[in-house]
Amino acid sequence: MKRIAMLFPGQGSHFRGMGKELYEQFPVARKVFDEANDVLGFDLAGKCFEGRISELNLPDIMTLSILTTSYASYKVWISETGVFPEICAGHSIGEFSALTAAGVLSFEDSLRIVKLRADLAKAVADSQRGAMTIVDNFSKEQLEKLCDGLSDSEYFAEISCVNSGKQFAVSGHQSVLMELEKEVMKFNGNTTPLLMSPPFHCSMMTSVREELREKLSSCKLNPPEFSVISDFTARPYRSESEVPELLSLQVCSRVRWDEALRYIADTDVDAMIDIGPSSVVSTLIRENGNGHIPVFSFAVAGERDHIKEMCRNSFADMSNFINLCIKETINCKNNNSNAKEYSQAVDYINELIQLKCTNNDTITDTVDKALDLCSQIFELKSLDHRVITGKVNKLRSMAEKLGNIV
């Protein structure tokens, strides 16, 4: 197991007791929840572990709980395996979790923006009587026709998330959604109203976008440590500079989740991991088929242990680690037009290859040599220093799983 995609869920993955097991078993998870409590100024952990479900359904508590539990799960995953994803995607609020995991947004900034997003969305829902519902076992074309037929210039319903070929979220005015739910049932479809949810990902939320964009623009944004797919484009962010625009557009635009999953499938990853508090995403993928790529849920103990063992086996010896170093240095883009310096980078890559073939040093010495060569190669290719730090830290974390390394 060398290449994984990580999936961060959105609403619907929350439940009473979420994150409690992680908090009790892993110090790194406790640190995440404690930071959330400090930043927010209230006991979010207590609401996740022991709170009433009616409280967990409040827009701000729900989204903050999902973000925090998902990020805690990710931190536990890294501490236990050292395996970073090649690519990740987040459904709705999960996109914040994905960008936080990739180091683009700090956890503190994500918490503050998610809280703002929820408060702004609730204000829209209260003033315009907006809501959301899930529609299952229905075709996209048929649902589009229903939305168009029931909407007028003042009141409307729109497909807000395409989760699969037969599951969708619809957002809009509550009165229109109630009529739509009746029509769906007539055609043997199923509906599940999202209680207390604002009308995310539809044009009713356009007024929220600008304030979110300004807030995101004021944050310190870092280059992603791995690819993150935008829900708005269903393609990876090209740089951190796109985050304010695309992430603010997401709140008032359709989530193209089915397209994001197809894109991931085309990257030839070995597995997809649902890193959220429950198995909502992995269950949906299995029910609708995901081609040849296995999907695992981090929330299910048996699946978690299985995927951890597969990842451990993939880093069982030093040659695998050196191969990863070689891959990282070869695949990263060269931004240096100086031919002499680029030639030196090629020489260092050859030294990495020789290190794998003719090495008699201790594991610690070999890792230090390999990481030093990688750092120099990244420098010679003129990578941003923040990117270099992220790549070297990623490789070091993987090396620590080889054992006997301090």
mmCIF file of C-alpha atoms in Angstrom:
data_model
loop_
_atom_site.group_PDB
_atom_site.id
_atom_site.type_symbol
_atom_site.label_atom_id
_atom_site.label_comp_id
_atom_site.label_asym_id
_atom_site.label_seq_id
_atom_site.Cartn_x
_atom_site.Cartn_y
_atom_site.Cartn_z
ATOM 1 C CA MET A 1 0.000 0.000 0.000
ATOM 2 C CA LYS A 2 1.798 3.130 -1.199
ATOM 3 C CA ARG A 3 -0.793 5.485 -2.650
ATOM 4 C CA ILE A 4 -3.937 6.404 -0.746
ATOM 5 C CA ALA A 5 -6.709 8.919 -1.245
ATOM 6 C CA MET A 6 -8.306 10.377 1.859
ATOM 7 C CA LEU A 7 -11.966 11.427 1.999
ATOM 8 C CA PHE A 8 -13.302 13.896 4.578
ATOM 9 C CA PRO A 9 -17.089 13.811 5.134
ATOM 10 C CA GLY A 10 -19.662 16.547 5.515
ATOM 11 C CA GLN A 11 -22.907 16.765 7.463
ATOM 12 C CA GLY A 12 -24.665 13.539 8.232
ATOM 13 C CA SER A 13 -21.496 11.991 9.644
ATOM 14 C CA HIS A 14 -22.028 13.438 13.130
ATOM 15 C CA PHE A 15 -23.427 11.525 16.115
ATOM 16 C CA ARG A 16 -23.433 11.622 19.898
ATOM 17 C CA GLY A 17 -20.122 10.200 21.124
ATOM 18 C CA MET A 18 -18.151 11.137 18.001
ATOM 19 C CA GLY A 19 -14.410 11.327 18.644
ATOM 20 C CA LYS A 20 -14.641 10.049 22.218
ATOM 21 C CA GLU A 21 -12.694 6.842 21.566
ATOM 22 C CA LEU A 22 -9.920 8.774 19.797
ATOM 23 C CA TYR A 23 -9.761 11.304 22.621
ATOM 24 C CA GLU A 24 -9.397 8.589 25.247
ATOM 25 C CA GLN A 25 -6.816 6.515 23.362
ATOM 26 C CA PHE A 26 -4.552 8.961 21.524
ATOM 27 C CA PRO A 27 -2.773 12.033 22.952
ATOM 28 C CA VAL A 28 -2.580 13.594 19.481
ATOM 29 C CA ALA A 29 -6.395 13.511 19.262
ATOM 30 C CA ARG A 30 -6.748 15.025 22.741
ATOM 31 C CA LYS A 31 -4.495 17.852 21.617
ATOM 32 C CA VAL A 32 -6.784 18.595 18.654
ATOM 33 C CA PHE A 33 -9.945 18.674 20.783
ATOM 34 C CA ASP A 34 -8.246 20.749 23.483
ATOM 35 C CA GLU A 35 -7.122 23.285 20.868
ATOM 36 C CA ALA A 36 -10.671 23.497 19.520
ATOM 37 C CA ASN A 37 -12.001 24.144 23.026
ATOM 38 C CA ASP A 38 -9.425 26.912 23.572
ATOM 39 C CA VAL A 39 -10.021 28.617 20.212
ATOM 40 C CA LEU A 40 -13.818 28.484 20.410
ATOM 41 C CA GLY A 41 -14.102 29.347 24.079
ATOM 42 C CA PHE A 42 -16.489 26.512 24.944
ATOM 43 C CA ASP A 43 -16.337 22.750 25.505
ATOM 44 C CA LEU A 44 -16.790 21.386 21.981
ATOM 45 C CA ALA A 45 -15.381 18.019 23.086
ATOM 46 C CA GLY A 46 -18.114 17.683 25.693
ATOM 47 C CA LYS A 47 -20.793 18.432 23.110
ATOM 48 C CA CYS A 48 -19.320 15.772 20.776
ATOM 49 C CA PHE A 49 -19.018 13.122 23.477
ATOM 50 C CA GLU A 50 -22.065 13.709 25.675
ATOM 51 C CA GLY A 51 -24.165 16.426 24.038
ATOM 52 C CA ARG A 52 -27.807 16.099 23.057
ATOM 53 C CA ILE A 53 -28.398 15.232 19.404
ATOM 54 C CA SER A 54 -30.584 18.342 19.080
ATOM 55 C CA GLU A 55 -27.543 20.409 20.036
ATOM 56 C CA LEU A 56 -25.256 18.492 17.668
ATOM 57 C CA ASN A 57 -27.677 19.301 14.839
ATOM 58 C CA LEU A 58 -27.189 23.057 15.288
ATOM 59 C CA PRO A 59 -25.290 24.329 12.212
ATOM 60 C CA ASP A 60 -22.287 25.687 14.111
ATOM 61 C CA ILE A 61 -21.897 22.755 16.523
ATOM 62 C CA MET A 62 -22.425 20.197 13.757
ATOM 63 C CA THR A 63 -19.856 21.632 11.352
ATOM 64 C CA LEU A 64 -17.286 22.388 14.057
ATOM 65 C CA SER A 65 -17.687 18.861 15.460
ATOM 66 C CA ILE A 66 -17.192 17.245 12.064
ATOM 67 C CA LEU A 67 -14.141 19.403 11.310
ATOM 68 C CA THR A 68 -12.539 18.696 14.694
ATOM 69 C CA THR A 69 -13.230 14.958 14.776
ATOM 70 C CA SER A 70 -12.091 14.505 11.174
ATOM 71 C CA TYR A 71 -8.877 16.431 11.783
ATOM 72 C CA ALA A 72 -8.244 14.453 14.991
ATOM 73 C CA SER A 73 -8.747 11.219 13.027
ATOM 74 C CA TYR A 74 -6.274 12.413 10.413
ATOM 75 C CA LYS A 75 -3.661 13.284 13.059
ATOM 76 C CA VAL A 76 -4.078 9.849 14.647
ATOM 77 C CA TRP A 77 -3.719 8.220 11.234
ATOM 78 C CA ILE A 78 -0.439 10.025 10.565
ATOM 79 C CA SER A 79 0.926 9.285 14.038
ATOM 80 C CA GLU A 80 0.065 5.597 13.680
ATOM 81 C CA THR A 81 1.178 4.970 10.078
ATOM 82 C CA GLY A 82 3.243 7.889 8.813
ATOM 83 C CA VAL A 83 1.464 7.463 5.475
ATOM 84 C CA PHE A 84 0.378 10.728 3.866
ATOM 85 C CA PRO A 85 -2.304 10.728 1.182
ATOM 86 C CA GLU A 86 -1.458 11.351 -2.433
ATOM 87 C CA ILE A 87 -4.721 13.215 -2.863
ATOM 88 C CA CYS A 88 -7.757 14.072 -0.759
ATOM 89 C CA ALA A 89 -11.254 15.458 -1.107
ATOM 90 C CA GLY A 90 -13.764 16.796 1.382
ATOM 91 C CA HIS A 91 -17.527 16.827 0.994
ATOM 92 C CA SER A 92 -18.910 20.293 1.800
ATOM 93 C CA ILE A 93 -17.574 21.148 5.273
ATOM 94 C CA GLY A 94 -15.104 18.305 4.716
ATOM 95 C CA GLU A 95 -13.214 20.519 2.279
ATOM 96 C CA PHE A 96 -12.120 22.617 5.261
ATOM 97 C CA SER A 97 -10.907 19.430 6.968
ATOM 98 C CA ALA A 98 -8.981 18.440 3.836
ATOM 99 C CA LEU A 99 -7.307 21.839 3.472
ATOM 100 C CA THR A 100 -6.391 21.787 7.159
ATOM 101 C CA ALA A 101 -4.880 18.305 6.886
ATOM 102 C CA ALA A 102 -2.875 19.425 3.842
ATOM 103 C CA GLY A 103 -1.462 22.347 5.831
ATOM 104 C CA VAL A 104 -3.078 25.033 3.662
ATOM 105 C CA LEU A 105 -5.179 26.417 6.527
ATOM 106 C CA SER A 106 -4.219 26.316 10.183
ATOM 107 C CA PHE A 107 -6.646 24.441 12.406
ATOM 108 C CA GLU A 108 -7.317 27.646 14.343
ATOM 109 C CA ASP A 109 -8.224 29.572 11.189
ATOM 110 C CA SER A 110 -10.429 26.718 9.975
ATOM 111 C CA LEU A 111 -12.347 26.694 13.247
ATOM 112 C CA ARG A 112 -12.981 30.429 13.126
ATOM 113 C CA ILE A 113 -14.056 30.423 9.478
ATOM 114 C CA VAL A 114 -16.298 27.380 9.863
ATOM 115 C CA LYS A 115 -17.989 29.073 12.830
ATOM 116 C CA LEU A 116 -18.496 32.229 10.758
ATOM 117 C CA ARG A 117 -19.796 30.186 7.821
ATOM 118 C CA ALA A 118 -22.353 28.442 10.028
ATOM 119 C CA ASP A 119 -23.535 31.676 11.651
ATOM 120 C CA LEU A 120 -23.947 33.422 8.297
ATOM 121 C CA ALA A 121 -25.762 30.418 6.833
ATOM 122 C CA LYS A 122 -28.137 30.192 9.790
ATOM 123 C CA ALA A 123 -29.026 33.858 9.380
ATOM 124 C CA VAL A 124 -29.932 33.199 5.741
ATOM 125 C CA ALA A 125 -31.983 30.142 6.688
ATOM 126 C CA ASP A 126 -33.893 32.039 9.372
ATOM 127 C CA SER A 127 -34.630 35.084 7.225
ATOM 128 C CA GLN A 128 -35.581 33.211 4.048
ATOM 129 C CA ARG A 129 -36.862 29.921 5.494
ATOM 130 C CA GLY A 130 -34.235 27.909 3.681
ATOM 131 C CA ALA A 131 -33.568 24.197 4.162
ATOM 132 C CA MET A 132 -31.979 21.059 2.673
ATOM 133 C CA THR A 133 -33.156 17.531 1.962
ATOM 134 C CA ILE A 134 -31.535 14.348 0.645
ATOM 135 C CA VAL A 135 -33.105 12.547 -2.314
ATOM 136 C CA ASP A 136 -32.283 8.859 -2.925
ATOM 137 C CA ASN A 137 -33.100 6.412 -5.705
ATOM 138 C CA PHE A 138 -33.854 9.127 -8.224
ATOM 139 C CA SER A 139 -32.262 10.218 -11.484
ATOM 140 C CA LYS A 140 -30.518 13.549 -11.830
ATOM 141 C CA GLU A 141 -32.495 14.453 -14.938
ATOM 142 C CA GLN A 142 -35.820 13.730 -13.254
ATOM 143 C CA LEU A 143 -34.843 15.715 -10.179
ATOM 144 C CA GLU A 144 -33.722 18.699 -12.267
ATOM 145 C CA LYS A 145 -37.126 18.727 -13.959
ATOM 146 C CA LEU A 146 -38.930 18.624 -10.621
ATOM 147 C CA CYS A 147 -36.854 21.496 -9.247
ATOM 148 C CA ASP A 148 -37.465 23.597 -12.347
ATOM 149 C CA GLY A 149 -41.180 22.839 -12.379
ATOM 150 C CA LEU A 150 -41.722 23.736 -8.731
ATOM 151 C CA SER A 151 -39.555 26.871 -8.703
ATOM 152 C CA ASP A 152 -40.505 30.395 -9.705
ATOM 153 C CA SER A 153 -38.805 33.787 -9.615
ATOM 154 C CA GLU A 154 -39.307 34.105 -5.854
ATOM 155 C CA TYR A 155 -39.204 30.597 -4.383
ATOM 156 C CA PHE A 156 -37.008 27.770 -5.631
ATOM 157 C CA ALA A 157 -35.232 24.469 -5.056
ATOM 158 C CA GLU A 158 -31.857 23.515 -6.574
ATOM 159 C CA ILE A 159 -29.699 20.393 -6.635
ATOM 160 C CA SER A 160 -26.941 21.366 -4.222
ATOM 161 C CA CYS A 161 -24.849 18.177 -4.041
ATOM 162 C CA VAL A 162 -24.414 15.329 -6.493
ATOM 163 C CA ASN A 163 -23.269 12.546 -4.178
ATOM 164 C CA SER A 164 -23.687 9.705 -6.670
ATOM 165 C CA GLY A 165 -25.736 8.751 -9.685
ATOM 166 C CA LYS A 166 -28.796 8.257 -7.496
ATOM 167 C CA GLN A 167 -28.274 10.356 -4.359
ATOM 168 C CA PHE A 168 -28.530 14.138 -4.262
ATOM 169 C CA ALA A 169 -28.955 16.998 -1.839
ATOM 170 C CA VAL A 170 -31.508 19.669 -2.717
ATOM 171 C CA SER A 171 -31.494 23.138 -1.152
ATOM 172 C CA GLY A 172 -33.881 26.059 -1.326
ATOM 173 C CA HIS A 173 -37.018 27.464 0.234
ATOM 174 C CA GLN A 174 -38.685 25.149 2.722
ATOM 175 C CA SER A 175 -42.118 25.457 1.105
ATOM 176 C CA VAL A 176 -40.766 24.302 -2.272
ATOM 177 C CA LEU A 177 -38.784 21.465 -0.709
ATOM 178 C CA MET A 178 -41.912 20.140 0.999
ATOM 179 C CA GLU A 179 -43.695 19.971 -2.363
ATOM 180 C CA LEU A 180 -40.645 18.386 -3.985
ATOM 181 C CA GLU A 181 -40.501 15.680 -1.307
ATOM 182 C CA LYS A 182 -44.131 14.770 -2.028
ATOM 183 C CA GLU A 183 -43.428 14.504 -5.765
ATOM 184 C CA VAL A 184 -40.315 12.382 -5.241
ATOM 185 C CA MET A 185 -42.309 9.930 -3.127
ATOM 186 C CA LYS A 186 -44.887 9.605 -5.925
ATOM 187 C CA PHE A 187 -42.110 8.310 -8.194
ATOM 188 C CA ASN A 188 -40.876 5.819 -5.554
ATOM 189 C CA GLY A 189 -37.899 7.909 -4.546
ATOM 190 C CA ASN A 190 -36.846 8.501 -0.951
ATOM 191 C CA THR A 191 -36.280 11.764 0.885
ATOM 192 C CA THR A 192 -34.530 12.591 4.151
ATOM 193 C CA PRO A 193 -34.921 16.185 5.362
ATOM 194 C CA LEU A 194 -31.751 17.519 6.995
ATOM 195 C CA LEU A 195 -33.232 18.890 10.189
ATOM 196 C CA MET A 196 -32.024 22.362 11.181
ATOM 197 C CA SER A 197 -29.689 22.577 8.177
ATOM 198 C CA PRO A 198 -29.288 25.881 6.328
ATOM 199 C CA PRO A 199 -29.646 25.789 2.524
ATOM 200 C CA PHE A 200 -25.960 25.224 1.761
ATOM 201 C CA HIS A 201 -24.600 25.108 -1.795
ATOM 202 C CA CYS A 202 -27.379 26.980 -3.559
ATOM 203 C CA SER A 203 -27.913 30.525 -4.823
ATOM 204 C CA MET A 204 -29.728 31.484 -1.606
ATOM 205 C CA MET A 205 -26.270 31.551 0.021
ATOM 206 C CA THR A 206 -24.740 34.023 -2.459
ATOM 207 C CA SER A 207 -24.865 36.828 0.116
ATOM 208 C CA VAL A 208 -22.557 34.804 2.383
ATOM 209 C CA ARG A 209 -19.828 34.356 -0.199
ATOM 210 C CA GLU A 210 -18.108 37.747 -0.100
ATOM 211 C CA GLU A 211 -17.632 37.827 3.670
ATOM 212 C CA LEU A 212 -16.191 34.320 3.573
ATOM 213 C CA ARG A 213 -13.843 35.255 0.735
ATOM 214 C CA GLU A 214 -12.565 38.295 2.640
ATOM 215 C CA LYS A 215 -12.019 36.233 5.785
ATOM 216 C CA LEU A 216 -10.153 33.538 3.861
ATOM 217 C CA SER A 217 -8.026 36.167 2.113
ATOM 218 C CA SER A 218 -6.904 37.477 5.498
ATOM 219 C CA CYS A 219 -5.618 34.048 6.580
ATOM 220 C CA LYS A 220 -2.075 32.777 6.154
ATOM 221 C CA LEU A 221 -2.337 30.206 3.375
ATOM 222 C CA ASN A 222 0.406 27.629 2.784
ATOM 223 C CA PRO A 223 1.170 25.461 -0.262
ATOM 224 C CA PRO A 224 -0.638 22.111 0.055
ATOM 225 C CA GLU A 225 1.478 19.187 1.227
ATOM 226 C CA PHE A 226 -0.614 16.949 -1.058
ATOM 227 C CA SER A 227 -3.339 17.483 -3.655
ATOM 228 C CA VAL A 228 -6.726 18.722 -2.434
ATOM 229 C CA ILE A 229 -9.783 18.622 -4.688
ATOM 230 C CA SER A 230 -12.096 21.625 -4.805
ATOM 231 C CA ASP A 231 -15.813 20.839 -4.553
ATOM 232 C CA PHE A 232 -16.487 23.736 -6.933
ATOM 233 C CA THR A 233 -14.247 22.520 -9.779
ATOM 234 C CA ALA A 234 -13.972 18.796 -8.931
ATOM 235 C CA ARG A 235 -10.259 19.208 -9.670
ATOM 236 C CA PRO A 236 -7.242 19.806 -7.399
ATOM 237 C CA TYR A 237 -6.351 23.300 -6.272
ATOM 238 C CA ARG A 238 -3.479 24.534 -8.436
ATOM 239 C CA SER A 239 -2.095 26.635 -5.588
ATOM 240 C CA GLU A 240 -3.091 28.016 -2.210
ATOM 241 C CA SER A 241 -3.907 31.351 -3.871
ATOM 242 C CA GLU A 242 -7.109 29.805 -5.286
ATOM 243 C CA VAL A 243 -8.517 28.955 -1.853
ATOM 244 C CA PRO A 244 -10.334 32.237 -1.022
ATOM 245 C CA GLU A 245 -12.158 32.288 -4.350
ATOM 246 C CA LEU A 246 -13.020 28.601 -4.737
ATOM 247 C CA LEU A 247 -13.838 27.852 -1.103
ATOM 248 C CA SER A 248 -16.137 30.867 -0.855
ATOM 249 C CA LEU A 249 -17.849 29.876 -4.113
ATOM 250 C CA GLN A 250 -18.430 26.426 -2.658
ATOM 251 C CA VAL A 251 -20.968 27.705 -0.125
ATOM 252 C CA CYS A 252 -23.342 28.920 -2.845
ATOM 253 C CA SER A 253 -22.551 26.379 -5.585
ATOM 254 C CA ARG A 254 -23.212 22.709 -6.262
ATOM 255 C CA VAL A 255 -20.870 20.143 -4.674
ATOM 256 C CA ARG A 256 -19.616 17.914 -7.507
ATOM 257 C CA TRP A 257 -18.758 14.952 -5.297
ATOM 258 C CA ASP A 258 -19.386 12.260 -7.904
ATOM 259 C CA GLU A 259 -16.945 13.976 -10.280
ATOM 260 C CA ALA A 260 -14.354 14.344 -7.523
ATOM 261 C CA LEU A 261 -14.483 10.603 -6.839
ATOM 262 C CA ARG A 262 -14.114 9.809 -10.534
ATOM 263 C CA TYR A 263 -11.083 12.083 -10.692
ATOM 264 C CA ILE A 264 -9.534 10.259 -7.725
ATOM 265 C CA ALA A 265 -10.205 6.885 -9.344
ATOM 266 C CA ASP A 266 -8.280 8.038 -12.416
ATOM 267 C CA THR A 267 -5.187 8.860 -10.305
ATOM 268 C CA ASP A 268 -4.572 5.136 -9.780
ATOM 269 C CA VAL A 269 -4.478 5.188 -5.981
ATOM 270 C CA ASP A 270 -4.337 1.867 -4.143
ATOM 271 C CA ALA A 271 -7.131 2.631 -1.675
ATOM 272 C CA MET A 272 -9.545 5.300 -0.474
ATOM 273 C CA ILE A 273 -9.894 5.999 3.239
ATOM 274 C CA ASP A 274 -12.975 7.606 4.783
ATOM 275 C CA ILE A 275 -11.326 9.526 7.621
ATOM 276 C CA GLY A 276 -14.476 10.929 9.209
ATOM 277 C CA PRO A 277 -16.213 10.177 12.521
ATOM 278 C CA SER A 278 -18.538 7.617 10.909
ATOM 279 C CA SER A 279 -18.619 5.517 7.745
ATOM 280 C CA VAL A 280 -21.101 7.640 5.772
ATOM 281 C CA VAL A 281 -18.773 8.312 2.824
ATOM 282 C CA SER A 282 -17.403 4.770 2.522
ATOM 283 C CA THR A 283 -20.900 3.276 2.773
ATOM 284 C CA LEU A 284 -22.164 5.551 -0.004
ATOM 285 C CA ILE A 285 -19.228 4.618 -2.246
ATOM 286 C CA ARG A 286 -19.762 0.895 -1.702
ATOM 287 C CA GLU A 287 -23.484 1.135 -2.366
ATOM 288 C CA ASN A 288 -22.909 2.925 -5.653
ATOM 289 C CA GLY A 289 -19.764 1.127 -6.782
ATOM 290 C CA ASN A 290 -16.276 2.585 -6.956
ATOM 291 C CA GLY A 291 -14.577 0.506 -9.617
ATOM 292 C CA HIS A 292 -11.449 -1.397 -8.680
ATOM 293 C CA ILE A 293 -10.362 0.758 -5.723
ATOM 294 C CA PRO A 294 -11.029 -0.603 -2.215
ATOM 295 C CA VAL A 295 -12.482 1.829 0.308
ATOM 296 C CA PHE A 296 -12.000 1.640 4.077
ATOM 297 C CA SER A 297 -13.531 3.516 7.006
ATOM 298 C CA PHE A 298 -11.195 4.795 9.714
ATOM 299 C CA ALA A 299 -14.146 4.839 12.111
ATOM 300 C CA VAL A 300 -14.557 1.039 11.911
ATOM 301 C CA ALA A 301 -11.953 -0.596 14.159
ATOM 302 C CA GLY A 302 -11.500 -3.719 12.023
ATOM 303 C CA GLU A 303 -11.072 -1.738 8.817
ATOM 304 C CA ARG A 304 -8.743 0.725 10.558
ATOM 305 C CA ASP A 305 -6.477 -2.085 11.762
ATOM 306 C CA HIS A 306 -6.497 -3.733 8.339
ATOM 307 C CA ILE A 307 -5.457 -0.636 6.424
ATOM 308 C CA LYS A 308 -2.817 0.255 9.035
ATOM 309 C CA GLU A 309 -1.272 -3.203 8.633
ATOM 310 C CA MET A 310 -1.255 -2.872 4.846
ATOM 311 C CA CYS A 311 0.502 0.470 5.127
ATOM 312 C CA ARG A 312 3.041 -0.860 7.611
ATOM 313 C CA ASN A 313 3.892 -3.682 5.258
ATOM 314 C CA SER A 314 4.550 -1.236 2.437
ATOM 315 C CA PHE A 315 7.293 0.502 4.444
ATOM 316 C CA ALA A 316 8.815 -2.649 5.883
ATOM 317 C CA ASP A 317 12.377 -2.048 4.676
ATOM 318 C CA MET A 318 14.779 0.764 3.885
ATOM 319 C CA SER A 319 14.715 0.286 0.124
ATOM 320 C CA ASN A 320 11.025 1.220 0.069
ATOM 321 C CA PHE A 321 11.809 4.431 1.927
ATOM 322 C CA ILE A 322 14.644 5.333 -0.456
ATOM 323 C CA ASN A 323 12.335 4.607 -3.381
ATOM 324 C CA LEU A 324 9.860 7.109 -1.925
ATOM 325 C CA CYS A 325 12.626 9.707 -1.650
ATOM 326 C CA ILE A 326 13.631 9.102 -5.263
ATOM 327 C CA LYS A 327 10.013 9.361 -6.393
ATOM 328 C CA GLU A 328 9.444 12.629 -4.493
ATOM 329 C CA THR A 329 12.597 14.259 -5.875
ATOM 330 C CA ILE A 330 12.014 13.166 -9.466
ATOM 331 C CA ASN A 331 8.308 14.034 -9.583
ATOM 332 C CA CYS A 332 8.529 17.532 -8.093
ATOM 333 C CA LYS A 333 8.557 20.330 -10.649
ATOM 334 C CA ASN A 334 11.869 22.039 -11.476
ATOM 335 C CA ASN A 335 11.578 25.832 -11.202
ATOM 336 C CA ASN A 336 15.289 26.522 -11.688
ATOM 337 C CA SER A 337 16.425 27.723 -15.123
ATOM 338 C CA ASN A 338 20.107 27.382 -14.168
ATOM 339 C CA ALA A 339 21.295 24.289 -16.063
ATOM 340 C CA LYS A 340 24.382 23.807 -13.878
ATOM 341 C CA GLU A 341 22.369 23.765 -10.655
ATOM 342 C CA TYR A 342 19.777 21.430 -12.167
ATOM 343 C CA SER A 343 22.615 19.102 -13.201
ATOM 344 C CA GLN A 344 23.725 19.048 -9.561
ATOM 345 C CA ALA A 345 20.204 18.027 -8.558
ATOM 346 C CA VAL A 346 20.389 15.094 -10.982
ATOM 347 C CA ASP A 347 23.709 14.064 -9.417
ATOM 348 C CA TYR A 348 22.104 14.056 -5.979
ATOM 349 C CA ILE A 349 19.249 11.887 -7.262
ATOM 350 C CA ASN A 350 21.849 9.416 -8.498
ATOM 351 C CA GLU A 351 23.411 9.491 -5.020
ATOM 352 C CA LEU A 352 20.025 8.507 -3.600
ATOM 353 C CA ILE A 353 19.910 5.558 -5.981
ATOM 354 C CA GLN A 354 23.410 4.512 -4.919
ATOM 355 C CA LEU A 355 22.415 4.873 -1.273
ATOM 356 C CA LYS A 356 19.765 2.223 -1.819
ATOM 357 C CA CYS A 357 22.112 -0.129 -3.648
ATOM 358 C CA THR A 358 25.329 0.102 -1.627
ATOM 359 C CA ASN A 359 24.396 1.167 1.897
ATOM 360 C CA ASN A 360 25.974 -0.292 5.045
ATOM 361 C CA ASP A 361 25.078 2.482 7.507
ATOM 362 C CA THR A 362 22.622 2.295 10.382
ATOM 363 C CA ILE A 363 18.976 3.053 9.676
ATOM 364 C CA THR A 364 19.287 6.434 11.380
ATOM 365 C CA ASP A 365 22.367 7.458 9.364
ATOM 366 C CA THR A 366 20.799 6.313 6.109
ATOM 367 C CA VAL A 367 17.594 8.241 6.780
ATOM 368 C CA ASP A 368 19.577 11.371 7.660
ATOM 369 C CA LYS A 369 21.615 11.090 4.448
ATOM 370 C CA ALA A 370 18.520 10.502 2.333
ATOM 371 C CA LEU A 371 16.620 13.431 3.831
ATOM 372 C CA ASP A 372 19.634 15.717 3.437
ATOM 373 C CA LEU A 373 19.925 14.769 -0.238
ATOM 374 C CA CYS A 374 16.195 15.328 -0.736
ATOM 375 C CA SER A 375 16.391 18.749 0.888
ATOM 376 C CA GLN A 376 19.289 19.768 -1.352
ATOM 377 C CA ILE A 377 17.485 18.509 -4.461
ATOM 378 C CA PHE A 378 14.363 20.471 -3.546
ATOM 379 C CA GLU A 379 16.519 23.579 -3.007
ATOM 380 C CA LEU A 380 18.230 23.139 -6.376
ATOM 381 C CA LYS A 381 14.832 22.792 -8.051
ATOM 382 C CA SER A 382 13.895 26.158 -6.460
ATOM 383 C CA LEU A 383 10.869 24.935 -4.527
ATOM 384 C CA ASP A 384 9.207 27.262 -2.044
ATOM 385 C CA HIS A 385 10.807 26.810 1.390
ATOM 386 C CA ARG A 386 7.431 26.003 2.941
ATOM 387 C CA VAL A 387 6.946 23.258 0.365
ATOM 388 C CA ILE A 388 10.423 21.902 1.098
ATOM 389 C CA THR A 389 9.706 21.786 4.822
ATOM 390 C CA GLY A 390 6.411 19.997 4.217
ATOM 391 C CA LYS A 391 7.958 17.404 1.896
ATOM 392 C CA VAL A 392 10.906 16.680 4.201
ATOM 393 C CA ASN A 393 8.630 16.381 7.242
ATOM 394 C CA LYS A 394 6.374 14.037 5.296
ATOM 395 C CA LEU A 395 9.320 11.798 4.386
ATOM 396 C CA ARG A 396 10.689 11.884 7.927
ATOM 397 C CA SER A 397 7.327 10.815 9.326
ATOM 398 C CA MET A 398 7.295 7.871 6.939
ATOM 399 C CA ALA A 399 10.856 6.951 7.937
ATOM 400 C CA GLU A 400 9.932 6.850 11.611
ATOM 401 C CA LYS A 401 7.671 3.888 10.898
ATOM 402 C CA LEU A 402 10.722 1.822 9.868
ATOM 403 C CA GLY A 403 11.700 1.495 13.516
ATOM 404 C CA ASN A 404 14.847 2.197 15.520
ATOM 405 C CA ILE A 405 14.722 5.883 14.587
ATOM 406 C CA VAL A 406 14.612 8.609 17.194
#
